[in-house]
Amino acid sequence: MKKILILLLFFFYLNSNSQTTIYNTVLSKEKPTVKYKYLEGTNKLIIKEANDKKKLYSIFNKAILFDKDAKSTQLNDNEEFVSIFNSLNEENNATLMQDGASSLLLNFYNNTKKISFEIKPKDFAKYKIDFESDMVEMRPKINFDQNFVYAVTNENGRSNAIEIAKDALQLDKFDIAKQTSSVISLKKIDTDRLKTKDLDVPKQIAFQSRFYKNNTFEIVTKSVKKDYTSSTLYRDIYDLDGKFIKEISYNYNSLKGFLAPSSTNSTRENSQNSSNQNPDFHRDPIELDINDYFIDSKTNEFYIYGITTSKSNKNPLGFYINKYSEKGEKIWEKFYDVSDEKGFNESNQRLLEIKINLKQFTSENQLIISIVGFKTYTNHYNNFFVINKNSGNLEDTKSINSDSQTSKGTFSYGGKYSLFEIIKFDKNKFCDENTILTTTLKQDVKKYIDKITTKDDIFFNSILSSEGIWLLETDNKSYYKVIFF
């Protein structure tokens, strides 16, 4: 019996620390760059392999889809492209090739059928700029399914710098097979609810448009009370024929402190529809920067989260999360004090430089809040909180400092590197913020990275999912590897 117990414990240890090599390739003159794109809805990874081209950005000729068990499928027919996009349900894909500055060629793949479509300069304004990857690889963001490409625009066909209080919104539907476009007028958003005497009314009301795999899209707006003690988020939801379905609103009343802007998962897109501001945190805050939301992809449960500050000197106090049902009913609300006097709690911070993100953790029943900020531009604080989805209770918390080696360069070099990070993990090892998180909370990932010895710089990225962690690794010269823990 004792031997059986020992064997069972050993088997459990092996499986709890198991890892799978998903992809391992040699970099060379013929394949100088390999990059990735993560599909959150299906927990799959696209690997893009590049050709040797003398340009500032990488040109790819192969896209391979991997699942967590290393099963692979090639997505394209070896044609050249600079970007790859996935349909709303992640089952179809499209590649984009830019020929000079005046034309964009999109190739849509529906099963084995390919349809090509040229985006002309006059249509550029319909499509957003996607900052999903490196800033140097800004590209149109394509929302599409197997039949149509979708864009929310104003009556002049623009998807940015829209004044939602004045402009009429419409849904642009481009038929991929017929290559014809039609526009559908949308029910006007009620902006009067955002302009009452009790609210902090901006000069120009900001909004987001988001498309989902369940054949819907939404217009998101937000109101904030003048004293910054409460906010209300509005979701106006439509089907893909432009028919208004319903409105759901979520009110948050501060349990402690005053609502404050921060950098979140939505920060880069917060001002895209509404202005021509720089989408990064160097711009002025807008009302959409007061908290953010996260939708559970499996349950459709809705979470609102953000930070608060003290009224006196604006130093951050902690963070909050509210959980709602799919219908908008409040399930629980929590506020968590953060004790980090030399980091998060310091008063001399620009609030939009504090990054707070809510993510799925490596267990289906857990979420992770990460709060990352600057002590200086080379020194960062990192606070991580593991939260139980069902109760909202805090299950674990970790704090760690990290350094950036800015002398290595800037992210503008990212176009010709497979991975490029400046956060220093250890000696000649560099990583993204997610890797700081995963190595702090998951020892098997840390042990793996610690064992690597080389004189060359090595770079890591991490992706969290409820099924495990994807770790991407490269020296940008000789190899590129993906492991799933």
Coordinates of C-alpha atoms in Angstrom, one line a residue:
M1 CA 0.0 0.0 0.0
K2 CA 2.8 2.3 0.9
K3 CA 4.5 1.7 -2.5
I4 CA 1.3 2.4 -4.3
L5 CA 0.9 5.7 -2.4
I6 CA 4.5 6.7 -3.3
L7 CA 3.9 5.9 -7.0
L8 CA 0.6 7.9 -7.0
L9 CA 2.4 10.9 -5.4
F10 CA 5.2 10.6 -8.0
F11 CA 2.7 10.4 -10.8
F12 CA 0.9 13.5 -9.5
Y13 CA 4.2 15.4 -9.2
L14 CA 5.1 14.6 -12.8
N15 CA 1.7 15.7 -14.1
S16 CA 1.5 18.8 -12.0
N17 CA 4.9 19.9 -13.3
S18 CA 4.6 18.6 -16.9
Q19 CA 5.5 20.6 -19.9
T20 CA 5.1 20.1 -23.6
T21 CA 7.4 21.5 -26.3
I22 CA 5.0 23.0 -28.8
Y23 CA 7.4 24.4 -31.3
N24 CA 11.2 24.5 -31.7
T25 CA 12.9 25.9 -34.8
V26 CA 16.3 27.2 -36.0
L27 CA 16.5 30.8 -37.0
S28 CA 18.6 31.5 -40.1
K29 CA 19.0 33.9 -43.0
E30 CA 16.0 32.2 -44.7
K31 CA 13.9 32.4 -41.5
P32 CA 15.3 35.3 -39.5
T33 CA 12.1 36.1 -37.5
V34 CA 9.3 34.1 -35.9
K35 CA 6.4 35.7 -34.1
Y36 CA 3.2 34.7 -32.5
K37 CA -0.5 35.5 -32.1
Y38 CA -2.6 34.1 -29.3
L39 CA -6.2 33.1 -29.7
E40 CA -7.8 33.6 -26.3
G41 CA -11.2 32.1 -27.2
T42 CA -9.8 28.7 -28.2
N43 CA -6.5 28.8 -26.2
K44 CA -4.4 28.2 -29.4
L45 CA -1.3 29.9 -30.8
I46 CA -0.5 31.0 -34.3
I47 CA 3.2 30.9 -35.2
K48 CA 4.3 33.1 -38.1
E49 CA 7.5 32.3 -39.9
A50 CA 9.3 35.1 -41.8
N51 CA 11.1 35.4 -45.1
D52 CA 14.4 37.3 -45.4
K53 CA 13.3 40.7 -46.6
K54 CA 15.3 43.9 -46.4
K55 CA 12.6 46.0 -44.7
L56 CA 12.0 47.5 -41.3
Y57 CA 9.2 45.0 -40.6
S58 CA 9.0 41.3 -41.0
I59 CA 7.3 39.7 -44.0
F60 CA 5.9 36.2 -43.3
N61 CA 5.1 33.3 -45.6
K62 CA 3.8 30.6 -43.2
A63 CA 1.2 30.6 -40.4
I64 CA 0.8 27.5 -38.3
L65 CA -1.9 27.0 -35.7
F66 CA -1.0 25.0 -32.5
D67 CA -3.1 23.7 -29.6
K68 CA -1.7 22.9 -26.2
D69 CA -1.0 19.3 -27.1
A70 CA 1.3 20.5 -30.0
K71 CA -1.2 19.5 -32.7
S72 CA -0.6 21.8 -35.7
T73 CA -2.4 23.0 -38.8
Q74 CA -1.0 25.3 -41.5
L75 CA -3.3 28.2 -42.1
N76 CA -2.1 29.7 -45.4
D77 CA -0.7 28.5 -48.7
N78 CA 2.9 30.0 -48.3
E79 CA 2.0 33.4 -49.7
E80 CA 3.6 36.4 -48.2
F81 CA 1.9 38.5 -45.6
V82 CA 2.7 41.1 -42.9
S83 CA -0.3 40.4 -40.5
I84 CA -2.8 37.6 -39.9
F85 CA -6.3 38.1 -38.5
N86 CA -8.9 35.7 -37.1
S87 CA -12.6 35.7 -37.4
L88 CA -14.8 36.5 -34.5
N89 CA -15.2 32.8 -33.7
E90 CA -11.5 32.2 -34.4
E91 CA -12.4 29.5 -37.0
N92 CA -11.4 31.4 -40.1
N93 CA -8.5 33.6 -40.9
A94 CA -7.3 36.3 -43.2
T95 CA -3.8 37.6 -44.1
L96 CA -2.8 41.1 -45.1
M97 CA 0.0 42.2 -47.4
Q98 CA 0.9 45.9 -47.8
D99 CA 2.3 46.9 -51.2
G100 CA 3.8 50.3 -50.6
A101 CA 1.8 52.9 -48.7
S102 CA -1.3 53.1 -50.9
S103 CA -2.8 49.6 -51.0
L104 CA -3.6 46.7 -48.7
L105 CA -4.4 43.2 -49.9
L106 CA -6.5 41.0 -47.7
N107 CA -6.8 37.3 -48.4
F108 CA -9.7 35.6 -46.6
Y109 CA -9.6 31.8 -46.0
N110 CA -12.9 30.0 -45.5
N111 CA -12.1 26.3 -45.2
T112 CA -10.0 25.7 -48.4
K113 CA -11.4 28.6 -50.3
K114 CA -9.4 31.9 -50.7
I115 CA -11.0 35.2 -51.6
S116 CA -8.8 38.3 -52.1
F117 CA -9.9 41.9 -51.5
E118 CA -8.0 45.1 -51.9
I119 CA -8.5 47.9 -49.3
K120 CA -8.3 51.2 -51.2
P121 CA -7.0 54.4 -49.6
K122 CA -10.5 55.9 -49.4
D123 CA -11.6 53.0 -47.2
F124 CA -8.7 53.1 -44.8
A125 CA -10.6 55.3 -42.3
K126 CA -13.2 52.5 -41.8
Y127 CA -10.7 50.3 -40.0
K128 CA -9.2 50.8 -36.6
I129 CA -5.5 50.6 -35.8
D130 CA -4.7 47.4 -33.9
F131 CA -2.0 47.7 -31.2
E132 CA -2.2 44.0 -30.3
S133 CA 1.5 43.5 -30.8
D134 CA 4.5 45.8 -31.2
M135 CA 3.8 49.5 -31.7
V136 CA 5.9 49.3 -34.9
E137 CA 3.4 46.8 -36.3
M138 CA 0.3 49.0 -36.3
R139 CA -2.2 47.6 -38.7
P140 CA -5.9 47.6 -39.5
K141 CA -8.1 45.7 -37.1
I142 CA -10.5 43.5 -39.1
N143 CA -13.7 42.2 -37.5
F144 CA -15.1 39.5 -39.8
D145 CA -16.9 36.1 -40.0
Q146 CA -17.1 33.7 -42.8
N147 CA -19.3 36.1 -44.8
F148 CA -18.8 39.7 -43.9
V149 CA -16.3 42.3 -42.7
Y150 CA -17.8 44.7 -40.1
A151 CA -17.0 48.2 -39.0
V152 CA -18.8 50.8 -36.8
T153 CA -18.4 54.2 -38.5
N154 CA -20.0 57.6 -38.7
E155 CA -22.0 58.8 -41.7
N156 CA -18.7 59.8 -43.3
G157 CA -17.3 56.3 -43.1
R158 CA -14.8 57.0 -40.3
S159 CA -14.2 54.7 -37.3
N160 CA -12.2 57.2 -35.2
A161 CA -12.5 60.8 -34.1
I162 CA -16.3 60.3 -33.9
E163 CA -18.4 62.7 -31.8
I164 CA -21.0 60.3 -30.6
A165 CA -23.3 63.1 -29.3
K166 CA -23.5 64.6 -32.8
D167 CA -22.6 62.0 -35.3
A168 CA -24.9 59.3 -36.5
L169 CA -23.5 55.8 -36.1
Q170 CA -23.8 53.1 -38.7
L171 CA -22.7 49.5 -39.3
D172 CA -20.7 48.9 -42.4
K173 CA -21.0 45.3 -43.8
F174 CA -18.7 44.3 -46.5
D175 CA -19.7 41.1 -48.3
I176 CA -16.5 39.1 -48.8
A177 CA -17.7 36.9 -51.6
K178 CA -19.6 39.6 -53.6
Q179 CA -17.1 42.3 -52.6
T180 CA -19.9 44.8 -52.1
S181 CA -20.6 47.1 -49.1
S182 CA -23.8 48.1 -47.4
V183 CA -24.4 50.4 -44.4
I184 CA -27.1 50.1 -41.7
S185 CA -28.1 53.0 -39.5
L186 CA -27.9 52.2 -35.8
K187 CA -30.2 53.2 -33.0
K188 CA -28.8 56.4 -31.6
I189 CA -26.9 56.1 -28.3
D190 CA -28.6 58.0 -25.4
T191 CA -25.9 60.5 -24.5
D192 CA -28.2 62.7 -22.4
R193 CA -27.7 60.1 -19.5
L194 CA -24.0 61.0 -19.7
K195 CA -24.5 64.8 -19.3
T196 CA -26.5 65.3 -16.1
K197 CA -25.6 68.0 -13.5
D198 CA -24.2 65.4 -11.1
L199 CA -21.7 64.0 -13.6
D200 CA -18.3 65.0 -14.7
V201 CA -19.1 65.7 -18.3
P202 CA -16.2 65.7 -20.8
K203 CA -15.9 68.0 -23.8
Q204 CA -16.2 65.0 -26.0
I205 CA -17.9 61.8 -25.0
A206 CA -15.7 58.7 -25.5
F207 CA -17.0 55.3 -26.6
Q208 CA -15.8 51.8 -27.6
S209 CA -17.1 49.4 -30.2
R210 CA -16.5 45.7 -29.6
F211 CA -17.5 42.7 -31.7
Y212 CA -18.1 39.2 -30.2
K213 CA -18.2 35.6 -31.5
N214 CA -21.9 35.3 -30.5
N215 CA -22.9 37.4 -33.5
T216 CA -23.3 40.6 -31.5
F217 CA -21.4 43.9 -31.1
E218 CA -21.7 46.6 -28.6
I219 CA -21.2 50.3 -28.1
V220 CA -19.7 51.0 -24.6
T221 CA -20.0 54.4 -22.9
K222 CA -19.5 55.5 -19.3
S223 CA -20.5 58.2 -16.9
V224 CA -18.6 59.3 -13.8
K225 CA -20.0 61.2 -10.9
K226 CA -18.5 64.7 -10.2
D227 CA -17.1 63.7 -6.8
Y228 CA -15.6 60.5 -8.3
T229 CA -17.4 58.2 -5.9
S230 CA -19.4 56.2 -8.5
S231 CA -19.5 55.4 -12.2
T232 CA -22.0 53.7 -14.5
L233 CA -20.9 51.6 -17.6
Y234 CA -23.5 51.2 -20.4
R235 CA -23.5 48.5 -23.0
D236 CA -25.8 49.0 -26.0
I237 CA -25.9 45.6 -27.7
Y238 CA -26.8 45.0 -31.4
D239 CA -26.9 42.0 -33.7
L240 CA -24.7 41.8 -36.8
D241 CA -27.6 43.1 -38.9
G242 CA -27.6 46.3 -36.9
K243 CA -30.7 45.5 -34.9
F244 CA -30.7 46.9 -31.4
I245 CA -31.0 44.0 -28.9
K246 CA -30.8 45.5 -25.4
E247 CA -29.0 47.8 -23.0
I248 CA -27.2 46.7 -19.9
S249 CA -25.9 49.1 -17.3
Y250 CA -23.5 48.4 -14.4
N251 CA -23.2 50.9 -11.5
Y252 CA -20.2 50.9 -9.2
N253 CA -20.2 52.8 -5.9
S254 CA -16.8 53.2 -4.3
L255 CA -16.4 51.2 -1.1
K256 CA -13.2 53.2 -0.2
G257 CA -11.6 56.2 -1.8
F258 CA -12.2 57.9 -5.1
L259 CA -12.3 56.4 -8.5
A260 CA -9.1 57.0 -10.5
P261 CA -8.0 56.5 -14.1
S262 CA -5.4 53.8 -14.8
S263 CA -3.9 51.9 -17.7
T264 CA -5.9 48.7 -18.4
N265 CA -6.5 46.1 -21.1
S266 CA -8.7 48.7 -22.9
T267 CA -6.4 51.7 -22.6
R268 CA -5.1 51.5 -26.1
E269 CA -8.5 51.4 -27.6
N270 CA -10.3 53.8 -25.2
S271 CA -9.8 56.9 -27.3
Q272 CA -9.7 55.3 -30.8
N273 CA -13.3 55.8 -31.6
S274 CA -13.6 59.1 -30.1
S275 CA -10.4 61.1 -30.8
N276 CA -7.1 61.3 -32.5
Q277 CA -5.2 61.2 -29.2
N278 CA -2.2 59.0 -28.8
P279 CA -3.8 55.7 -27.6
D280 CA -1.0 55.1 -25.0
F281 CA -0.9 56.5 -21.4
H282 CA 0.9 59.7 -22.5
R283 CA -2.5 61.2 -23.5
D284 CA -5.0 62.9 -21.2
P285 CA -7.3 60.6 -19.2
I286 CA -10.9 60.2 -20.4
E287 CA -13.9 58.8 -18.6
L288 CA -13.4 55.3 -20.1
D289 CA -10.1 55.1 -18.2
I290 CA -12.0 55.0 -14.9
N291 CA -12.1 51.2 -14.4
D292 CA -12.3 48.5 -17.0
Y293 CA -14.3 45.3 -17.6
F294 CA -13.6 41.7 -18.2
I295 CA -16.0 39.1 -19.6
D296 CA -15.6 35.5 -18.8
S297 CA -15.5 33.7 -22.2
K298 CA -17.2 30.6 -20.8
T299 CA -19.9 31.9 -18.5
N300 CA -20.4 35.5 -19.9
E301 CA -20.2 36.7 -16.3
F302 CA -19.1 40.3 -16.2
Y303 CA -16.4 42.0 -14.0
I304 CA -15.7 45.7 -13.4
Y305 CA -12.4 46.5 -11.7
G306 CA -10.2 49.5 -11.1
I307 CA -8.2 51.5 -8.5
T308 CA -9.0 54.2 -6.0
T309 CA -7.0 57.1 -4.5
S310 CA -7.3 59.2 -1.3
K311 CA -8.8 62.6 -1.8
S312 CA -6.0 64.5 -0.1
N313 CA -2.9 63.7 -2.1
K314 CA -4.2 61.3 -4.7
N315 CA -2.0 58.5 -3.6
P316 CA -3.5 55.1 -4.6
L317 CA -5.2 53.1 -1.9
G318 CA -6.2 49.8 -3.4
F319 CA -8.3 48.1 -6.1
Y320 CA -11.9 46.9 -6.4
I321 CA -13.8 44.2 -8.4
N322 CA -17.5 43.8 -8.9
K323 CA -18.9 40.6 -10.4
Y324 CA -22.2 40.6 -12.3
S325 CA -24.3 37.9 -14.0
E326 CA -24.7 37.8 -17.7
K327 CA -28.0 39.8 -17.2
G328 CA -26.2 42.5 -15.2
E329 CA -27.2 41.4 -11.7
K330 CA -24.6 42.1 -9.0
I331 CA -23.2 38.8 -7.6
W332 CA -20.5 40.2 -5.3
E333 CA -18.4 43.3 -4.7
K334 CA -14.9 43.6 -3.1
F335 CA -12.4 46.2 -2.2
Y336 CA -8.8 45.2 -1.5
D337 CA -6.3 47.4 0.3
V338 CA -2.8 47.3 -1.2
S339 CA 0.2 47.8 1.1
D340 CA 3.1 48.9 -1.0
E341 CA 4.3 52.3 0.4
K342 CA 7.4 52.5 -1.9
G343 CA 5.5 51.4 -5.0
F344 CA 1.7 51.4 -5.6
N345 CA 0.9 53.7 -2.6
E346 CA 3.3 56.5 -3.6
S347 CA 1.6 59.8 -4.5
N348 CA 4.0 61.1 -7.1
Q349 CA 2.8 58.8 -9.9
R350 CA 1.0 59.6 -13.1
L351 CA -2.2 57.5 -12.7
L352 CA -2.4 56.4 -16.3
E353 CA 1.1 54.9 -15.9
I354 CA -0.3 52.4 -13.3
K355 CA -1.3 49.3 -15.2
I356 CA -4.0 47.2 -13.7
N357 CA -5.3 44.1 -15.6
L358 CA -7.7 41.4 -14.7
K359 CA -7.0 38.0 -16.4
Q360 CA -7.9 34.4 -16.3
F361 CA -5.4 32.5 -14.1
T362 CA -4.2 28.9 -14.6
S363 CA -7.2 27.5 -12.8
E364 CA -10.8 27.8 -14.1
N365 CA -11.9 29.1 -10.7
Q366 CA -9.3 31.8 -10.3
L367 CA -8.6 35.2 -11.7
I368 CA -5.4 37.2 -11.4
I369 CA -5.1 41.0 -10.9
S370 CA -1.7 42.4 -11.8
I371 CA -0.8 46.0 -10.8
V372 CA 2.4 47.2 -12.3
G373 CA 3.9 50.7 -12.1
F374 CA 7.0 52.8 -12.3
K375 CA 9.3 53.7 -9.4
T376 CA 11.5 55.1 -12.1
Y377 CA 11.5 54.3 -15.8
T378 CA 14.1 51.6 -15.1
N379 CA 12.6 50.3 -11.9
H380 CA 9.1 48.8 -11.6
Y381 CA 6.9 47.5 -8.8
N382 CA 4.7 44.4 -9.5
N383 CA 1.8 43.4 -7.3
F384 CA -0.1 40.2 -8.1
F385 CA -3.4 39.0 -6.5
V386 CA -5.1 35.6 -7.0
I387 CA -8.9 35.9 -6.6
N388 CA -11.5 33.2 -6.3
K389 CA -14.2 33.6 -8.9
N390 CA -17.0 32.2 -6.9
S391 CA -16.5 34.2 -3.6
G392 CA -14.2 37.1 -4.6
N393 CA -11.9 36.1 -1.7
L394 CA -8.2 36.8 -2.0
E395 CA -6.3 33.5 -2.2
D396 CA -2.7 34.6 -2.7
T397 CA -0.7 37.8 -3.1
K398 CA 2.9 38.5 -4.2
S399 CA 5.0 41.6 -4.6
I400 CA 8.2 41.8 -6.6
N401 CA 10.4 44.6 -8.1
S402 CA 11.8 44.4 -11.7
D403 CA 14.3 46.5 -13.6
S404 CA 14.4 47.6 -17.2
Q405 CA 17.5 47.9 -19.2
T406 CA 16.6 50.8 -21.4
S407 CA 20.1 51.0 -22.8
K408 CA 19.2 48.0 -24.9
G409 CA 17.0 50.2 -27.1
T410 CA 13.4 50.8 -27.5
F411 CA 10.4 48.9 -28.7
S412 CA 10.8 50.6 -32.1
Y413 CA 13.3 47.8 -32.9
G414 CA 10.6 45.2 -32.4
G415 CA 9.7 44.7 -36.1
K416 CA 12.9 42.7 -36.9
Y417 CA 13.0 40.7 -33.6
S418 CA 11.0 37.6 -32.8
L419 CA 10.7 38.9 -29.2
F420 CA 12.0 42.1 -27.8
E421 CA 11.7 42.9 -24.1
I422 CA 13.7 45.2 -21.8
I423 CA 12.4 44.0 -18.4
K424 CA 15.4 42.3 -16.8
F425 CA 14.7 38.8 -15.4
D426 CA 18.2 37.8 -14.5
K427 CA 21.6 38.7 -16.0
N428 CA 21.2 38.3 -19.8
K429 CA 17.5 37.2 -19.6
F430 CA 14.7 39.6 -20.5
C431 CA 11.0 39.2 -20.4
D432 CA 7.5 40.7 -20.5
E433 CA 5.3 41.6 -17.5
N434 CA 3.4 38.3 -17.8
T435 CA 6.6 36.4 -17.3
I436 CA 7.3 38.3 -14.1
L437 CA 3.9 37.2 -13.0
T438 CA 4.1 33.6 -14.0
T439 CA 7.6 33.1 -12.5
T440 CA 6.5 34.7 -9.3
L441 CA 3.4 32.5 -8.9
K442 CA 4.5 29.3 -10.8
Q443 CA 7.7 27.7 -9.7
D444 CA 7.9 25.3 -12.6
V445 CA 8.2 28.1 -15.1
K446 CA 10.8 29.9 -12.9
K447 CA 12.9 26.7 -12.5
Y448 CA 12.9 26.1 -16.3
I449 CA 14.2 29.7 -17.0
D450 CA 16.7 29.5 -14.2
K451 CA 18.3 26.4 -15.7
I452 CA 19.1 28.1 -19.0
T453 CA 22.7 29.1 -19.3
T454 CA 24.0 31.0 -22.3
K455 CA 26.2 34.0 -23.0
D456 CA 23.6 35.5 -25.4
D457 CA 20.6 37.6 -24.4
I458 CA 17.5 35.5 -24.2
F459 CA 13.9 36.8 -24.3
F460 CA 10.7 35.4 -22.9
N461 CA 7.0 36.0 -23.2
S462 CA 4.2 34.3 -21.2
I463 CA 0.5 33.8 -21.9
L464 CA -1.9 32.7 -19.2
S465 CA -4.9 30.4 -19.8
S466 CA -7.1 28.4 -17.5
E467 CA -5.4 25.3 -18.9
G468 CA -1.9 26.4 -18.3
I469 CA 0.9 28.7 -19.4
W470 CA 2.5 29.2 -22.8
L471 CA 6.1 30.2 -22.6
L472 CA 7.9 31.7 -25.6
E473 CA 11.6 31.8 -25.8
T474 CA 14.3 33.0 -28.2
D475 CA 17.7 34.5 -28.5
N476 CA 16.6 36.3 -31.7
K477 CA 19.6 34.8 -33.5
S478 CA 19.7 31.0 -33.5
Y479 CA 16.4 29.5 -32.2
Y480 CA 12.8 30.1 -31.2
K481 CA 10.9 27.8 -28.9
V482 CA 7.4 27.5 -27.4
I483 CA 6.6 25.4 -24.3
F484 CA 3.3 24.7 -22.6
F485 CA 3.3 24.2 -18.8

